Amino acid sequence: MMKIFTPFHFKWKQALLFLVAWCYGIAALAQQAQNLSGKVYGESATGLPGVTVLIKGTNTGTATDTEGNYNLAMPVGSNTLVVSFIGYQTQEIPINNRNSITITLAPDAKSLNEVVVVGYGTQKKENLTGAVSTIKSEDIESRPVSSVALALQGLAPGLSVTRSTGQPGSEGIGIQIRGATSANGNVDPLVVLDGVASPGTTLQTLNPNDIESITVLKDAAAAAIYGAQAAGGVILVTTKKGKSGKTTFEYSSIVGTDWALNVPERMETWEELEYNNLARVNSGAAAAHSAERIQILKEGTIEYRINPNDTTRYEYFSRKSIVDQLIRKNSLMQTHNISARGGSDKINYLISLGYYGKQGVFKVGPDRNDRYNARLNLGTQLTKHLSLDSRLTYTLQKQESASKDVNGTGLLLYNLYRYSSFNPIFTPEGRYNTTLAATAYAELEAGGYNNYNRNLLDGVFTARLANLVKGLEIRGVYGVQYWQGDRDLFRKTVQRWYRTAPGDVINTPNSYSVSNDLTQNNNVQFLADYNFALGEKHHFHVLGGYQWEDGRYENTSAGVTALITNELPSLELGNETTKTNSQDINTYAFQSYFGRFNYNYSDKYLLEATLRLDESSRLAPGLRTKTFPSLSASWNIHRESWFTLPVISELKVRGSWGSLGAAQGIGLYDYLPLLTRNSNLVLGSPEVKATYIAQTDVPSAELSWETIQTSNGGLDIGLFDNKLQGSFDYYIKYNRNMLTRIQLASTFGASAPMINNGELKSWGWETELRYQDKIGDNFLFSVAANVSDNQNELIEFSGRKLISSGTVGTLEGYPLNSIWGYRTAGYFQTAEEVKASPFQDSRTGAGDVKYQDLNNDDRITVGTGTLENPGDLVYLGTTQPRYLFGINLSTQWKNIDFTAFFQGVGKRNFMPARQSLDANIASYYQALAIHRDYWTPENPNALFPRPFVNASHNYLPSDQWILNAKYIRLKNLQVGYTLPQHLSNKVKLARARIYFTGQDLFTLSGLGKFQGYYDPEQRDGVSADYPFFGTAAMGLNLTF
Amino acid sequence: MKILLSKISLALVLFSSLSCDVNRIPETEITDPAFWKSESDLKSAANYLYTFLPGFNLNEVWSDNAYGTSANPISDGSRLAPSTAADYATPYQLIRAANNILEKAPNAFVTDAIRNRYMAEARFFRAFAYVQLVQKYGNVPLILKTLQENSPELSQAAASRQEIINQIYEDLDFAAANLPTPAGLGGADYGRISNTAALALKARIALFEGTRAKFHNDGDPAKHLSIALNAAKTVMDSKQHSLFANYENLFQYAGEGPQNKENILVKQYGTDPANIVLNHNFSENLYTGGANPTKSLVDSYLMKDGLPITKSPLYKTPVKSTDVFQNRDERLAATVFKQGDPYNTGAKFTTPMNYHKTGFGPKKYFNATDFTTRRALLDLVLLRYAEVLLTYAEATFELNNSISDADLDMSLNLLRQRGKIAPLSNTFVQANGLDMREEIRRERRVELALENLRYWDLIRWKTAETELPKAVLGNYFFAEEFGRQTPVVVNAEGFIVTQDASFRRFDPAKDYLWPFPVNDLGLNSALKQNPGW
């Protein structure tokens, strides 16, 4: 214990507190127990497994086994049993000194009775006053996705999950709750795993099978208990725990195939050369590819010959697709999980092991991601009053990728798609060919690797002292993340060849670097809950807490170049003078006090108030502390005696207001005038590395939290005995002291400091509907849909009113990331039309994009780049997704189940990078198949303008290239078959289900002709990003 | 129960008095107040300024000397005012860094000589930044201290060209007075600014201003030309510099280091390909056609007899590409690739027409080893003695509208001697019907070809409006050698047409000054856009 606390500057009194708690625990251990057993039935004659059986007022309890039997040791003085199961009405049964009790549960559609995990505790769903969404384990099970984060797409209204690439292990996942919160970048939600704040990447490393439930806290009332870290909302993840009873083993696996969704199709080689010649001629240059070369390529009679002008080289006429040679049609993904759950009345446990592996899209070279998860969740009732819950998990993640970056213009994939491929990858001798197009293949196959292995150890230990005084519970929580990562980056030299002579060498000299990172986060909480009632109707709950957080990240790296061998990467084998090392340490500390007060009048009127005081090391002394309050109330109208509408089974209104904090854009030590040191400078004779020190950033001494005030109004309704449930929320968020980087003229000469003077308004609504019913005895079905919208407006941002063409991140009076561009009127059809039109560009000719001169100054310009004078620029929407939705259709007929889950976005715009649209950004880059549809007098309304090398004038941001990225996607489809009980019992299985599961199987989007070439989920400014995957897989679940 | 309650209340009291220290300090970075104490601090701070020395670039394509693989918007007049521009912003970063040293160095615990030396480096770099600004933009805001976010200077109007030039002169004079001589720098400090570097930069900007004033009829030509003349003469009289014997090797590894007395300021890249601190890829950029010499440049090289190709009896219309180099100034073969030159391990050069669009390949700074390894380490010469000699000759001529043979012999003729062509004299000019100004300019163009000075020469001479709108022509199209793989456009005289004149323009009312970035106009309403933009 002492060891754990030493790093946090704890004093003796904290240790004493634990000691006190510990002593009481020991004293309570000596109590005697008696056995109680029985069986729980549901609607049918078979026992109901997994039912919670609890002695009322204690934590003593168990869960029924696969046959519905339970067995538990009763402490002396137990008199009431509480039996609960999701979908059934909870029953309280007097024990009356019996040793065996058989129980039949009645089904209950009123799932509002379910208990949801909220900040630092739990709450009955019916009594919630804030905006909260819950996701259950069933919703994310059996999905062939790489992480929990991706499985969450579309599941909860207001929760947006985006990805930028499909690269295994680097999917570029972004999670936002209720849209933009700050103009300083995405305010990530706070992820809390089993009660302890955890880095957001936890949602990418956690085993999805270990999750019991996920709660999304959306408004200030729900999230304000997390204060300064909660402005982006909070995602509470709770892992499964053991259940008392016989050990249940579960095995589940999914094995399937992935295929890349948006690999652009290339032209035939001769076709792209003809196109290229045309582009060159149109741009005033000469054609580059002779008619003979094109003719030979068309005929395909010879693949190469000795170059008559230079016999040391070949001249090639390859027609093989280099994309097909490197990109797989199908790749393998698989996941396997096994778990054991069980326990007795004193101990419950869950042990699970999981594996997830996915192959990337490249046929050769390092390109995959593997994850191994192990978890032990152990609950122990130490004494009558003291229990301990330990949750330990270890994750090993191994990502392998090429030593060069894959995504973006000029990088590996772009070059693969765009370099002309009549020069093949290999020379006839089988050596790597000295040609641009072969670079990607050679880099991947022989150019080394960039491997990142991570060992993540997470632990949460909760000691709970309950009912020492009636209604009082004290918890001590210690959470730790000990995350270690090793990166090995080896760039190997690759010799390429001409016919007889060696050509160039890639990655010369070779280099090797290792980088070790260590993240150590510690979290200590002391929580006290006190429940009491005044009379029958007035119920109170008070929570008080203290939390300490300490984070430390260290990175140490070392590297060498010019290794004597290409085969053995070692720091020992490099050139002595090239050895480098570096160190980076980031630290932060947080200290918080918080409290929550709940008042409940007969379950009708509910009131909740929270207050949190945060203090953080990131801010200058004197500005470190801030208080975040919230207030919320709700009214369960259906509980009023006068409310007698039989159709409406539930009706509740909610309202909340609160204040949340965000440290977005605040660095760890921004208030200090830091100097940077670097040594990428050569001076002297002999020439040596020289060091320089400079202050490149001006300190921001006055920084304080961004505080976001959120108001939320909500309505929950249940109809027809809650077969139809719905909820609706509307909210407004004001970030009233948002950090802004002062806009300064270039003459300032440094990056300007930041101050708290901005204001962002963000508002939106969410709605969710769910209908479930059954037809006859065997056909169950449910339909669930959610839609949400969010908009924002930047009200003040240091007077930022500058417009440039393209995506403007911050512009006062407009939403974040507003797109500005020109209006177009098709293409110029004749040279005369160009002459008669306002001046566009010196290159403009027939077949080029015709921009409209909106301000009639006879030129196409950006004016002064201000709102007063935007030239010919107009506002063309934002890149923010709107009208996010998810639709789930689910049916079950006898043993067959079917689920279709659609997810999509109703409105979004983005513009791909010009380098991605333009067929020939340089003369050595080639057009793609999509560019076949280009302007000619016969094709006046083509998709693309006339071919032209580096046609930047045709790809100015304009309505022509702003793509409509609305989409609906069949995110997941499952068809399953569960073996009838009698058959599975024969093979000693409690349950067996086999199913098909598919991910991203079908998409409809607003991209039009660009569909397949771009994906509607891709980022603004996309250029040759690693493709996304579709997946088709078979799955198996066995319980025994 | 009572004891229990008291213990619980004790726990609650403890609980509410929990408080820990949340202060965290950076563990791998130092803060400004702890710095600026010693000589090594001043040196480390000054070293930052050297990172602003420009690296290799292909800006020669702005001029009529070179053409890349595709059109250049500055050269052909198709550019628009940008929203932001590093050309404008980066010099002010350098100015801030220099001003910072000038403000903080006075408090360091060092001798005045040491302090003045680093302050002199800072003033050199401040002048260096303003030279870039004034050449491109003309009038710009004059910032002489580190600004705070609320400094009134941020919204001040541009200072006049004259104020900026005077500040440049003042800074360079201080630098020249307080910096060591090149010999005084010694090996360890090789690469740092010397007093002759300050003078050479002064000569360059003064010549720019003097000739600009003269040909644009704006300002006092005599004042600046005298300054240029004196600065150049001071460098010549210092005897610190001399011409390097081999012109071609000037731009190779053989020309690196203090043994080459011609170099005055160099951007260094190191030498060990196994230990790369900083590298470029200029050989690759040249080979792949980043800046191909034009016919206009190649034609300006004289024949051995000192006459231009249009007048010399030695000139014969070439029938193969190597004929172009026959009886020519030797600097041509050192600047432009010839068929058969070694260019890659064991390989002979043949013009890659897909890259070398003009049929001429750029050879200056091309290095076969750099090309093979794709990690080029050749140093880039930023100021060299040859330019000082040319400045001396040109300033003398423009100041007096004549130049004596003696002056020619101590300056320009040293370069012609190295190029192995006949010397220039007043009689030679008269005898052959040449123009002295044209020959001085030709010498400058030829000697400094592909060194990023030609564009600024066209600007200051006010000849950009005649030279830049011309069609860009290349070599004769030697079909046998150049092959038919890359089809080219050939004009009636048999020359390769790289860019037709109809694609080129230069508007004298606007293109002599660059457009300010639009964002800066919005942020500082006192700053006015240059005319015509």
Tab-separated table of N, CA and C in Angstrom, chain B residues 256-324:
chain	number	residue	atom	x	y	z
B	256	GLU	N	34.611	22.644	-51.285
B	256	GLU	CA	34.078	22.924	-49.945
B	256	GLU	C	35.189	23.266	-48.961
B	257	GLY	N	34.824	23.988	-47.938
B	257	GLY	CA	35.744	24.245	-46.838
B	257	GLY	C	36.550	25.523	-47.013
B	258	PRO	N	37.319	25.859	-45.976
B	258	PRO	CA	38.040	27.135	-45.961
B	258	PRO	C	39.150	27.227	-47.014
B	259	GLN	N	39.588	26.099	-47.567
B	259	GLN	CA	40.635	26.154	-48.592
B	259	GLN	C	40.138	26.874	-49.845
B	260	ASN	N	38.834	26.887	-50.056
B	260	ASN	CA	38.279	27.622	-51.187
B	260	ASN	C	38.028	29.055	-50.739
B	261	LYS	N	38.919	29.958	-51.199
B	261	LYS	CA	38.842	31.342	-50.717
B	261	LYS	C	37.768	32.133	-51.463
B	262	GLU	N	37.153	31.521	-52.457
B	262	GLU	CA	36.143	32.267	-53.217
B	262	GLU	C	34.817	32.354	-52.452
B	263	ASN	N	34.511	31.302	-51.706
B	263	ASN	CA	33.226	31.289	-51.001
B	263	ASN	C	33.227	32.275	-49.842
B	264	ILE	N	32.155	33.014	-49.733
B	264	ILE	CA	32.032	33.998	-48.654
B	264	ILE	C	30.979	33.561	-47.641
B	265	LEU	N	29.904	32.986	-48.140
B	265	LEU	CA	28.883	32.437	-47.238
B	265	LEU	C	28.288	31.189	-47.886
B	266	VAL	N	28.211	30.130	-47.080
B	266	VAL	CA	27.796	28.831	-47.596
B	266	VAL	C	26.736	28.242	-46.682
B	267	LYS	N	25.748	27.618	-47.269
B	267	LYS	CA	24.812	26.809	-46.465
B	267	LYS	C	25.412	25.412	-46.427
B	268	GLN	N	25.732	24.946	-45.219
B	268	GLN	CA	26.454	23.684	-45.096
B	268	GLN	C	25.513	22.500	-44.873
B	269	TYR	N	25.918	21.373	-45.425
B	269	TYR	CA	25.107	20.166	-45.290
B	269	TYR	C	25.866	18.975	-44.714
B	270	GLY	N	27.168	19.155	-44.394
B	270	GLY	CA	27.923	18.016	-43.894
B	270	GLY	C	28.519	17.232	-45.038
B	271	THR	N	29.242	16.183	-44.717
B	271	THR	CA	29.916	15.432	-45.773
B	271	THR	C	29.689	13.937	-45.689
B	272	ASP	N	29.367	13.448	-44.494
B	272	ASP	CA	29.360	12.002	-44.310
B	272	ASP	C	27.979	11.427	-44.627
B	273	PRO	N	27.862	10.690	-45.741
B	273	PRO	CA	26.541	10.160	-46.092
B	273	PRO	C	26.026	9.160	-45.056
B	274	ALA	N	26.936	8.659	-44.238
B	274	ALA	CA	26.480	7.734	-43.199
B	274	ALA	C	26.000	8.482	-41.964
B	275	ASN	N	26.319	9.759	-41.900
B	275	ASN	CA	25.926	10.527	-40.729
B	275	ASN	C	25.227	11.797	-41.192
B	276	ILE	N	24.004	11.640	-41.558
B	276	ILE	CA	23.303	12.754	-42.172
B	276	ILE	C	22.582	13.586	-41.133
B	277	VAL	N	22.969	14.836	-41.048
B	277	VAL	CA	22.316	15.767	-40.124
B	277	VAL	C	21.259	16.524	-40.909
B	278	LEU	N	21.647	16.876	-42.117
B	278	LEU	CA	20.811	17.703	-42.968
B	278	LEU	C	21.154	17.272	-44.384
B	279	ASN	N	20.180	17.074	-45.206
B	279	ASN	CA	20.528	16.726	-46.579
B	279	ASN	C	19.502	17.313	-47.529
B	280	HIS	N	19.795	17.260	-48.785
B	280	HIS	CA	18.858	17.731	-49.797
B	280	HIS	C	18.826	16.686	-50.887
B	281	ASN	N	18.151	16.966	-51.934
B	281	ASN	CA	18.075	15.984	-53.001
B	281	ASN	C	18.229	16.699	-54.331
B	282	PHE	N	19.172	17.651	-54.341
B	282	PHE	CA	19.226	18.549	-55.477
B	282	PHE	C	19.697	17.856	-56.752
B	283	SER	N	20.600	16.883	-56.626
B	283	SER	CA	21.064	16.196	-57.833
B	283	SER	C	19.905	15.483	-58.513
B	284	GLU	N	19.089	14.835	-57.700
B	284	GLU	CA	17.906	14.169	-58.225
B	284	GLU	C	16.954	15.194	-58.851
B	285	ASN	N	16.780	16.322	-58.150
B	285	ASN	CA	15.890	17.361	-58.672
B	285	ASN	C	16.381	17.896	-60.010
B	286	LEU	N	17.708	18.015	-60.129
B	286	LEU	CA	18.255	18.503	-61.389
B	286	LEU	C	18.061	17.462	-62.483
B	287	TYR	N	18.365	16.224	-62.143
B	287	TYR	CA	18.264	15.179	-63.162
B	287	TYR	C	16.821	15.040	-63.645
B	288	THR	N	15.881	15.156	-62.720
B	288	THR	CA	14.485	15.000	-63.112
B	288	THR	C	13.901	16.316	-63.635
B	289	GLY	N	14.762	17.211	-64.034
B	289	GLY	CA	14.312	18.362	-64.813
B	289	GLY	C	13.777	19.519	-64.009
B	290	GLY	N	14.297	19.723	-62.805
B	290	GLY	CA	13.796	20.812	-61.976
B	290	GLY	C	14.117	22.191	-62.537
B	291	ALA	N	15.242	22.337	-63.203
B	291	ALA	CA	15.637	23.657	-63.721
B	291	ALA	C	16.522	23.445	-64.949
B	292	ASN	N	15.889	23.264	-66.096
B	292	ASN	CA	16.645	22.989	-67.307
B	292	ASN	C	17.063	24.292	-67.968
B	293	PRO	N	18.368	24.397	-68.330
B	293	PRO	CA	18.831	25.617	-68.995
B	293	PRO	C	18.069	25.838	-70.301
B	294	THR	N	17.879	27.106	-70.599
B	294	THR	CA	17.147	27.450	-71.821
B	294	THR	C	18.137	27.825	-72.928
B	295	LYS	N	17.614	27.904	-74.135
B	295	LYS	CA	18.413	28.385	-75.269
B	295	LYS	C	18.959	29.772	-74.956
B	296	SER	N	18.107	30.613	-74.379
B	296	SER	CA	18.491	31.977	-74.070
B	296	SER	C	19.746	32.015	-73.207
B	297	LEU	N	19.825	31.157	-72.202
B	297	LEU	CA	21.011	31.115	-71.346
B	297	LEU	C	22.208	30.578	-72.119
B	298	VAL	N	22.011	29.448	-72.785
B	298	VAL	CA	23.133	28.787	-73.445
B	298	VAL	C	23.708	29.699	-74.531
B	299	ASP	N	22.829	30.388	-75.238
B	299	ASP	CA	23.300	31.285	-76.298
B	299	ASP	C	24.136	32.442	-75.760
B	300	SER	N	23.964	32.789	-74.508
B	300	SER	CA	24.687	33.937	-73.981
B	300	SER	C	26.145	33.598	-73.665
B	301	TYR	N	26.499	32.317	-73.667
B	301	TYR	CA	27.908	31.970	-73.451
B	301	TYR	C	28.711	32.359	-74.686
B	302	LEU	N	29.862	33.000	-74.458
B	302	LEU	CA	30.706	33.482	-75.558
B	302	LEU	C	31.518	32.354	-76.160
B	303	MET	N	32.002	32.640	-77.367
B	303	MET	CA	32.972	31.742	-77.972
B	303	MET	C	34.341	32.056	-77.358
B	304	LYS	N	35.313	31.185	-77.604
B	304	LYS	CA	36.653	31.375	-77.022
B	304	LYS	C	37.248	32.733	-77.362
B	305	ASP	N	36.906	33.268	-78.540
B	305	ASP	CA	37.475	34.541	-78.949
B	305	ASP	C	36.829	35.734	-78.271
B	306	GLY	N	35.930	35.454	-77.346
B	306	GLY	CA	35.303	36.542	-76.604
B	306	GLY	C	34.129	37.163	-77.325
B	307	LEU	N	33.730	36.586	-78.455
B	307	LEU	CA	32.598	37.129	-79.202
B	307	LEU	C	31.361	36.259	-79.011
B	308	PRO	N	30.204	36.912	-79.079
B	308	PRO	CA	28.971	36.125	-78.984
B	308	PRO	C	28.780	35.241	-80.218
B	309	ILE	N	27.929	34.229	-80.116
B	309	ILE	CA	27.782	33.272	-81.219
B	309	ILE	C	27.296	33.942	-82.494
B	310	THR	N	26.615	35.066	-82.341
B	310	THR	CA	26.102	35.741	-83.535
B	310	THR	C	27.215	36.453	-84.307
B	311	LYS	N	28.349	36.687	-83.663
B	311	LYS	CA	29.419	37.455	-84.316
B	311	LYS	C	30.680	36.651	-84.527
B	312	SER	N	30.829	35.583	-83.809
B	312	SER	CA	32.106	34.884	-83.843
B	312	SER	C	32.227	33.983	-85.069
B	313	PRO	N	33.392	34.044	-85.761
B	313	PRO	CA	33.628	33.119	-86.874
B	313	PRO	C	33.781	31.678	-86.391
B	314	LEU	N	34.049	31.509	-85.088
B	314	LEU	CA	34.243	30.151	-84.558
B	314	LEU	C	32.924	29.379	-84.484
B	315	TYR	N	31.819	30.125	-84.510
B	315	TYR	CA	30.534	29.457	-84.295
B	315	TYR	C	30.040	28.746	-85.550
B	316	LYS	N	29.650	27.483	-85.387
B	316	LYS	CA	29.043	26.726	-86.479
B	316	LYS	C	27.737	26.142	-85.964
B	317	THR	N	26.768	26.141	-86.830
B	317	THR	CA	25.491	25.550	-86.431
B	317	THR	C	25.706	24.075	-86.078
B	318	PRO	N	25.310	23.687	-84.862
B	318	PRO	CA	25.610	22.322	-84.427
B	318	PRO	C	24.802	21.278	-85.203
B	319	VAL	N	25.420	20.128	-85.447
B	319	VAL	CA	24.670	19.024	-86.050
B	319	VAL	C	24.453	17.890	-85.048
B	320	LYS	N	25.258	17.921	-83.983
B	320	LYS	CA	24.982	17.004	-82.874
B	320	LYS	C	25.134	17.779	-81.570
B	321	SER	N	24.629	17.237	-80.510
B	321	SER	CA	24.502	18.038	-79.296
B	321	SER	C	25.850	18.463	-78.731
B	322	THR	N	26.893	17.667	-78.917
B	322	THR	CA	28.195	18.059	-78.362
B	322	THR	C	28.784	19.244	-79.107
B	323	ASP	N	28.329	19.498	-80.334
B	323	ASP	CA	28.830	20.649	-81.100
B	323	ASP	C	28.553	21.965	-80.382
B	324	VAL	N	27.479	21.974	-79.597
B	324	VAL	CA	27.100	23.197	-78.888
B	324	VAL	C	28.243	23.684	-77.998
